[in-house]
Tab-separated table of C-alpha atoms in Angstrom:
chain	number	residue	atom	x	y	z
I	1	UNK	CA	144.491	188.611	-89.406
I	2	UNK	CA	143.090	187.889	-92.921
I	3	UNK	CA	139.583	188.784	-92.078
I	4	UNK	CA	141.074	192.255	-90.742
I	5	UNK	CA	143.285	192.915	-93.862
I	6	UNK	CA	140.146	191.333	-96.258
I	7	UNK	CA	137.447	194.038	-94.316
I	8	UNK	CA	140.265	197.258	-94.395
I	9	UNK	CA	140.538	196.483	-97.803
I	10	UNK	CA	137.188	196.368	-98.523
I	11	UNK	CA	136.334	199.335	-96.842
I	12	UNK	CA	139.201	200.773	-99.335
I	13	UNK	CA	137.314	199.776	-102.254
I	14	UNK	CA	134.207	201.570	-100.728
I	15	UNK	CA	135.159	204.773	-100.473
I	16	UNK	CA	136.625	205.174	-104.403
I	17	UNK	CA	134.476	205.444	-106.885
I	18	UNK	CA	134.686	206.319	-110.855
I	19	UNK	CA	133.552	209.727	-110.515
I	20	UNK	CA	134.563	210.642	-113.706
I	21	UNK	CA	131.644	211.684	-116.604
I	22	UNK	CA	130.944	209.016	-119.317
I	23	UNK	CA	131.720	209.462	-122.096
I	24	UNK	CA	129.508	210.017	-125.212
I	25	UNK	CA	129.102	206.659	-126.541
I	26	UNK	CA	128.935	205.167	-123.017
I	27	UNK	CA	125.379	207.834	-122.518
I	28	UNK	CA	124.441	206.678	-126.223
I	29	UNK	CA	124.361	203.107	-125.279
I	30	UNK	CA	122.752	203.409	-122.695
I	31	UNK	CA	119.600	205.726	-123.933
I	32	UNK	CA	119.974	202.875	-127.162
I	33	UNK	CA	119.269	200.185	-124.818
I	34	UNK	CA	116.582	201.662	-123.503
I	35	UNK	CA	114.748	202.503	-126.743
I	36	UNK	CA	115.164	199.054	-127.546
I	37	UNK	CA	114.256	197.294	-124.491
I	38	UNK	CA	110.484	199.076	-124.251
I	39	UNK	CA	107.820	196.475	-124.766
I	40	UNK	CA	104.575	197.371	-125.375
I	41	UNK	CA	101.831	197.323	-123.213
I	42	UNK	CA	97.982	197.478	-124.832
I	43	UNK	CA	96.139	199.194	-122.397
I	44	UNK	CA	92.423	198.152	-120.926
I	45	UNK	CA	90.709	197.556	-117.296
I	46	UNK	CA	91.214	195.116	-114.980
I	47	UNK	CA	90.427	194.924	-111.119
I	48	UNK	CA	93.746	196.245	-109.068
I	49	UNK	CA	94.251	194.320	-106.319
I	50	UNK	CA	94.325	190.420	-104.506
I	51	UNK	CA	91.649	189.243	-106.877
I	52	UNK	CA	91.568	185.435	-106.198
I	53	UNK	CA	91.699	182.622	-107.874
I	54	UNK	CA	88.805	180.947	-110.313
I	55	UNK	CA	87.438	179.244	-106.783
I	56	UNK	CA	87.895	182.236	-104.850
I	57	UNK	CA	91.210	181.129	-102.649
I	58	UNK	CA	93.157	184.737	-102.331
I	59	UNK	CA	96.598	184.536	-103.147
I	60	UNK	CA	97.957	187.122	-100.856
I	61	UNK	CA	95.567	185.814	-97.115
I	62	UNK	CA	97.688	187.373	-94.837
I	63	UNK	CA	97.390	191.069	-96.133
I	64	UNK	CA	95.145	193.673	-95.883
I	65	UNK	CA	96.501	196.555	-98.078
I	66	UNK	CA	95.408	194.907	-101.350
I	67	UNK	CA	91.720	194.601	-101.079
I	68	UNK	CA	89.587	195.288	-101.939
I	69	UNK	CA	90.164	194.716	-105.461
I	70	UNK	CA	89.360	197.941	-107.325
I	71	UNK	CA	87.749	198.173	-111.190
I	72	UNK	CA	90.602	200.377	-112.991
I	73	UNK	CA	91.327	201.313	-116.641
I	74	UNK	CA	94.738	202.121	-118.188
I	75	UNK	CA	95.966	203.891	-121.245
I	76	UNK	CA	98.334	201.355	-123.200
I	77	UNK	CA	102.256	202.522	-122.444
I	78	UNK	CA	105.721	200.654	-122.674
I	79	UNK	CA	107.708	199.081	-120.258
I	80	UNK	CA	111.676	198.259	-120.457
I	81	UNK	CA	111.880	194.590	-120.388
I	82	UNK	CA	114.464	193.896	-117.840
I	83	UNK	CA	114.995	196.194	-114.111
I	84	UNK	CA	117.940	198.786	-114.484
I	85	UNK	CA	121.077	197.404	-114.559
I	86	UNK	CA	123.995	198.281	-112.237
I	87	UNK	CA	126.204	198.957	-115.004
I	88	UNK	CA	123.856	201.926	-116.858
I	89	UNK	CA	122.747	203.173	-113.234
I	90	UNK	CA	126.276	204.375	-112.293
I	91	UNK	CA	126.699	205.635	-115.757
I	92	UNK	CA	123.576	208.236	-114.818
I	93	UNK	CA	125.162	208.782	-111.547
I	94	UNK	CA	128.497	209.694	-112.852
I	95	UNK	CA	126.534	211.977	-115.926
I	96	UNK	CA	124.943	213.866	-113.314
I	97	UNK	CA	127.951	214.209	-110.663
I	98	UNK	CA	126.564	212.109	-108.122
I	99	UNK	CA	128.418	209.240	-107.597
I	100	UNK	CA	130.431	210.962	-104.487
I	101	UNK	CA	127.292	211.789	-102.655
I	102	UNK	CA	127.269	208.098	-102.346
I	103	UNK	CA	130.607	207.286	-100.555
I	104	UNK	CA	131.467	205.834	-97.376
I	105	UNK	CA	133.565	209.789	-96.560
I	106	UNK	CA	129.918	211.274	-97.576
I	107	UNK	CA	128.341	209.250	-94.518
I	108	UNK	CA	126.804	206.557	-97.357
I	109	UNK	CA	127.269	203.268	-95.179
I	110	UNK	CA	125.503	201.356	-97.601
I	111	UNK	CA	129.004	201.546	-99.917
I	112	UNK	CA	130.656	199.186	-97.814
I	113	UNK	CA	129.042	196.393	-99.228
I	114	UNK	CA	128.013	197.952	-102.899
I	115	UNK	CA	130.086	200.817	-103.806
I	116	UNK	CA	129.038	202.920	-106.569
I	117	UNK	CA	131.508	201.130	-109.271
I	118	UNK	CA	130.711	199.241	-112.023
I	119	UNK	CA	132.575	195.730	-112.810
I	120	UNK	CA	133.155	193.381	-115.763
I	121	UNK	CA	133.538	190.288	-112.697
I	122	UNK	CA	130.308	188.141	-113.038
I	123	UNK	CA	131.232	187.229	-109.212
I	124	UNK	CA	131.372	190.858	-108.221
I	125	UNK	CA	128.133	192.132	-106.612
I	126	UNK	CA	128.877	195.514	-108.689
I	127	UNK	CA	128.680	193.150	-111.558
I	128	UNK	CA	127.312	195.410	-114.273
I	129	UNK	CA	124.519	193.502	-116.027
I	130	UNK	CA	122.491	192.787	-112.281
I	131	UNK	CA	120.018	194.533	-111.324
I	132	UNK	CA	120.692	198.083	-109.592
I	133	UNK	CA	119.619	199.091	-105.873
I	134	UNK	CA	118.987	202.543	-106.091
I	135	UNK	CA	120.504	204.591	-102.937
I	136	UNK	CA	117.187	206.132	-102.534
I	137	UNK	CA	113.332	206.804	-104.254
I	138	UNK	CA	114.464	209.671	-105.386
I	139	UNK	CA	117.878	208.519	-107.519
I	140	UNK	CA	115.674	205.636	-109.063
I	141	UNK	CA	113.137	208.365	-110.296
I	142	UNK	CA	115.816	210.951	-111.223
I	143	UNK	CA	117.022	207.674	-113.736
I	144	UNK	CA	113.689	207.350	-115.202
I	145	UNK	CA	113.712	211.673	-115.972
I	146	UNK	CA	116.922	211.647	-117.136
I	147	UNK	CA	116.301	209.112	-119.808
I	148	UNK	CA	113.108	211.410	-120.483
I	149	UNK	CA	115.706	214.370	-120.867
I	150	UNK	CA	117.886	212.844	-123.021
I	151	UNK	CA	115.701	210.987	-125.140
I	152	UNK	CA	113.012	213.114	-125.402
I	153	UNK	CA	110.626	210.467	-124.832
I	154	UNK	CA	107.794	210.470	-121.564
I	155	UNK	CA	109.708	208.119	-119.422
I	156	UNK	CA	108.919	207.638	-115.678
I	157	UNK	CA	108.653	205.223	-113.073
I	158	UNK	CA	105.578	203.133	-113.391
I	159	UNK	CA	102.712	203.498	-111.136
I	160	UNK	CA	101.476	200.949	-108.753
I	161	UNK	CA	98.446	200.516	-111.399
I	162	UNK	CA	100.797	199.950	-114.694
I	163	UNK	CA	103.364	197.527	-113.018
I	164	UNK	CA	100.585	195.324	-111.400
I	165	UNK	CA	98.843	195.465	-114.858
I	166	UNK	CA	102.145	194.274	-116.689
I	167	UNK	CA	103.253	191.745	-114.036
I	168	UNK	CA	99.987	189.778	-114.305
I	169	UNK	CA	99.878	189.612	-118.109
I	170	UNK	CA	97.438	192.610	-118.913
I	171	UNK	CA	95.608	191.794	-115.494
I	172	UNK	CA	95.294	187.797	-115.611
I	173	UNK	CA	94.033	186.261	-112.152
I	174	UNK	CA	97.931	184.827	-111.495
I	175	UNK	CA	99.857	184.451	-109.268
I	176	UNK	CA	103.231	185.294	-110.382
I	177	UNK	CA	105.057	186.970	-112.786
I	178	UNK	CA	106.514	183.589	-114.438
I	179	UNK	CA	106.708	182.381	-118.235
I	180	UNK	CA	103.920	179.511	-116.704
I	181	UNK	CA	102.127	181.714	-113.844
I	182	UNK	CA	104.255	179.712	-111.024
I	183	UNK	CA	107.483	179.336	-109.619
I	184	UNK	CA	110.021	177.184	-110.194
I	185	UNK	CA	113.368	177.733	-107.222
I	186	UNK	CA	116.158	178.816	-108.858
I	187	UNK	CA	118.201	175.558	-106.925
I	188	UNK	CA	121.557	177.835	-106.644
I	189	UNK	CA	120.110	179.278	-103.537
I	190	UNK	CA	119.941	175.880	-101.768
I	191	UNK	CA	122.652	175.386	-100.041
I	192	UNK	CA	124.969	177.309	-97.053
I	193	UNK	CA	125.514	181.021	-97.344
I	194	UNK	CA	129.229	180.100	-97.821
I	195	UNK	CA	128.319	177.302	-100.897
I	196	UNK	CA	126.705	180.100	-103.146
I	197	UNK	CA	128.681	180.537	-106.321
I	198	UNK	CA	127.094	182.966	-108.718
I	199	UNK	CA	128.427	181.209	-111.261
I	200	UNK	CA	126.237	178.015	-111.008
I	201	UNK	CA	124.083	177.560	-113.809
I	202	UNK	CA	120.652	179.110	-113.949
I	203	UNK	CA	117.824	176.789	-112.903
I	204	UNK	CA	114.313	177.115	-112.645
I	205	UNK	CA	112.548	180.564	-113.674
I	206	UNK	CA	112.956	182.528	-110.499
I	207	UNK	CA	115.209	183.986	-108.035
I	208	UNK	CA	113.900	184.161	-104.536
I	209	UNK	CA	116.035	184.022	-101.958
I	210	UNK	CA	116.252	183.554	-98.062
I	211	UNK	CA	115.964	187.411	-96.497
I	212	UNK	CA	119.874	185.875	-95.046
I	213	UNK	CA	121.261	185.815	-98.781
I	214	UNK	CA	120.920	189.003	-100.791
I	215	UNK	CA	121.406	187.710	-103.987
I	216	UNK	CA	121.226	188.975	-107.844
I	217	UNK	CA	121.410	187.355	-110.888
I	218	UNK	CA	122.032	189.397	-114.297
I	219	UNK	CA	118.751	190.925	-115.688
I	220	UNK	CA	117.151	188.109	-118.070
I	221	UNK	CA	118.297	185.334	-116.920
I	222	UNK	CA	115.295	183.557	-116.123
I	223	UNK	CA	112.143	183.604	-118.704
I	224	UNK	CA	110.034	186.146	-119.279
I	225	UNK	CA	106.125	186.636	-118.056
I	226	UNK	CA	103.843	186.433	-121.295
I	227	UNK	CA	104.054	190.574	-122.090
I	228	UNK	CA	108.028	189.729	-122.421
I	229	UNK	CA	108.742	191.080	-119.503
I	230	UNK	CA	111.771	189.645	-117.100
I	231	UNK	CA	111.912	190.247	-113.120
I	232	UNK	CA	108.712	190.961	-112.403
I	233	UNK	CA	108.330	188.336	-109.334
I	234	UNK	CA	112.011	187.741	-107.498
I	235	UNK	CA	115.292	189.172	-108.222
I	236	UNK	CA	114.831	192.592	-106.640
I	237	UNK	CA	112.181	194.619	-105.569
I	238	UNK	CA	111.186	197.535	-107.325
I	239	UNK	CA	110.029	201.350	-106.682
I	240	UNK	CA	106.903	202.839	-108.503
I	241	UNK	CA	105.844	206.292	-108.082
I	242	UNK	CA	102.979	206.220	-106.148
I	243	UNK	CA	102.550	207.356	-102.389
I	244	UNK	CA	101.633	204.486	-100.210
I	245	UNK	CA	97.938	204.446	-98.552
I	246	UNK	CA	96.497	200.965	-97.595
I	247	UNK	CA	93.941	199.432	-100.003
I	248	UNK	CA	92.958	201.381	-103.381
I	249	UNK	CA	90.209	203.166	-102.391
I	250	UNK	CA	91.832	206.646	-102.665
I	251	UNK	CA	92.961	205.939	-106.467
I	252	UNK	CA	90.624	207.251	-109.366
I	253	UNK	CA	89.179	204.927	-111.815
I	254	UNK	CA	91.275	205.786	-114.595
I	255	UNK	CA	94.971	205.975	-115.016
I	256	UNK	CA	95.398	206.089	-111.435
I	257	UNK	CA	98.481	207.375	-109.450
I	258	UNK	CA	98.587	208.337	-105.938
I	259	UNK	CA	100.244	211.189	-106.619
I	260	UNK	CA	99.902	212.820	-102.568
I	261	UNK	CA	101.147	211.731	-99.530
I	262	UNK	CA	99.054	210.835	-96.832
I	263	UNK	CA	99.393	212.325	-93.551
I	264	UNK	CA	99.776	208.751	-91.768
I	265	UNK	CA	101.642	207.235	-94.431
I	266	UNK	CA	104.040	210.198	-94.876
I	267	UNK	CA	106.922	209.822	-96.577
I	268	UNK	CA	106.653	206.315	-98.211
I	269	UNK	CA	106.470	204.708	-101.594
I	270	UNK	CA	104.525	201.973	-103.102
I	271	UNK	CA	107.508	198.976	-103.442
I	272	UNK	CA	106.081	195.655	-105.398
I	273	UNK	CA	107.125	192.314	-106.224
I	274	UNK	CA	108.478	191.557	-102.605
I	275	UNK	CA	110.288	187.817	-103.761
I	276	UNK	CA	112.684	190.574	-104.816
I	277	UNK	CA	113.179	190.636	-100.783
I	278	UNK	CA	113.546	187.126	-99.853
I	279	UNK	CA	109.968	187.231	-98.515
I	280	UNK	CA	107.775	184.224	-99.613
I	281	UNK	CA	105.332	182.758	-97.486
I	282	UNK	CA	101.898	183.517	-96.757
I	283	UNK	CA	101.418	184.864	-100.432
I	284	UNK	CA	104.295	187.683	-100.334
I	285	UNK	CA	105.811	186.263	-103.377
I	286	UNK	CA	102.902	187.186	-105.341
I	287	UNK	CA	102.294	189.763	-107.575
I	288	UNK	CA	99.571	191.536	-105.181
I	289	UNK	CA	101.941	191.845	-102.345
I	290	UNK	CA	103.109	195.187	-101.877
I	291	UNK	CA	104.298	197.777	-98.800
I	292	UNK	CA	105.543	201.185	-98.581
I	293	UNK	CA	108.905	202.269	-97.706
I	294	UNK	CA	110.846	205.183	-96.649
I	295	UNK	CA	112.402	207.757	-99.414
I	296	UNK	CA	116.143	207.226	-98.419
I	297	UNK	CA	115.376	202.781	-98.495
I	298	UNK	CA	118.680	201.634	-100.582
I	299	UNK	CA	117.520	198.470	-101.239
I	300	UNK	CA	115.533	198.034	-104.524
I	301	UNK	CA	115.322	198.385	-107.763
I	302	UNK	CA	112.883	199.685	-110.195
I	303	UNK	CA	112.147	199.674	-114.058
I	304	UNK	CA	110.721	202.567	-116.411
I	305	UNK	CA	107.938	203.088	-118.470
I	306	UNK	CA	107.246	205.396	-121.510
I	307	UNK	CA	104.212	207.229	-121.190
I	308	UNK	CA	102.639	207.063	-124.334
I	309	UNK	CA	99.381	205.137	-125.855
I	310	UNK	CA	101.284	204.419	-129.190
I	311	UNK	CA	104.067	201.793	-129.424
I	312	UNK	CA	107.760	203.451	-129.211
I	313	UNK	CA	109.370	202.482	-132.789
């Protein structure tokens, strides 16, 4: 009888939202935030794609889609340090009217376990300062634009190029996305499903969890890769803009983007850093690892980037 009352209830909870428009200084703090979080990002060339190690062992053996390793170059840009929190991604969805598109009476199943509402609860999985999964592709883009709109600044997703550039340190033959280039468990994971307290101290300097326990710690907890950037192996996985296509040989040479779709890969985006799944063995973890994934996909997260060769002041 408690489960019953604990699941109508929950379902309750699902279908309200805070549909109301934020208010000024709630948009201001978030376009603030996002100004401040950019890190800078010195462009150059590197080789995109499972490059090896110094003896030649590939990191990612099992895949296919990420060699061969292709000679690129990239204009410098900026990257926001941390993925998009919960907390500023329903404050876009309520600026632009959205939020109700995304309710369990608008056929959005997804709400039944993460409504669109923000909370202060650091137990809540709406806690505000974890990571957000966008509904769809096209929400986590329409984030990156709006900041674009309101701050005037060229903010987009990243492309598959720039966030494999930034996650291995300015291209770096590593494996991971770590302060140290390797992972150290987050131990909080360890245990029963029913055991896992979000509250227990922060260990280690990753979160990458079992594909059983969807789990998200607040943005920054763990240290940051060498660029200063947080997240970029475990936590969540994360959109860029371009269209999937196995390998890299359909990408230019410079500033690359796969900006069409294929006709056998229709309709799916490049995702990256799969620990963000739970997936981890065979080299998945890694920073090469990557897959594509259908527009309306409501699990991820994503990061922006500022389009521009000069650092943001």
């Amino acid at each position: 009888m408690i489960i019953v009352s604990e699941l109508l209830l929950l379902a309750l909870l699902a279908g309200c939202s805070s549909s109301e428009p934020p208010s000024e200084q709630e948009i201001a703090e978030v376009l603030d935030s996002a100004r401040r979080n950019l890190v800078f990002v010195e462009g150059g060339e590197f080789r995109l794609g499972d490059v090896g190690n110094e003896s030649g062992v590939l990191f990612n053996p099992i895949a296919d889609d990420n060699k061969p390793p292709k000679r690129i170059e990239l204009d410098s840009f900026s990257m926001l340090k941390t993925e998009i929190t919960w907390g500023d991604f329903v404050i876009f969805l309520r600026a632009v009217e959205r939020v109700e598109d995304y309710t369990i009476d608008n056929g959005f199943t997804r709400a039944v376990t993460l409504p669109i509402i923000s909370s202060d609860d650091p137990v809540s999985p709406n806690y505000k300062h974890k990571p957000a999964r966008s509904p769809n592709f096209q929400e986590a883009e329409n984030y990156c634009l709006w900041l674009a709109e309101k701050t005037g600044l060229p903010f987009s997703l990243p492309s598959e190029a720039q966030w494999e550039y930034a996650a291995r340190n300015r291209g770096q033959a590593i494996a991971f996305a770590t302060d140290t280039g390797e992972v150290e468990l987050d131990k909080y994971l360890q245990r029963p499903s029913y055991a896992i307290n979000p509250l227990h101290p922060v260990s280690g300097n990753v979160l990458i969890h079992s594909s059983l326990d969807v789990e998200r710690r607040p943005v920054g907890s763990y240290p940051p890769n060498p660029l200063g950037l947080h997240d970029m192996t475990g936590n969540v996985a994360e959109w860029t803009k371009d269209w999937f296509r196995p390998g890299f040989d359909h990408l230019s040479t410079t500033n690359p983007v796969a900006a069409e779709p294929s006709s056998e890969y229709a309709g799916k985006r490049v995702v990256r850093d799969l620990a963000g799944t739970g997936d981890h063995l065979g080299g998945s973890a890694t920073v090469y690892a990557r897959m594509g994934r259908e527009l309306d996909y409501y699990l991820y997260g994503f990061r922006c980037v500022v389009n521009q060769r000069e650092p943001i002041n």
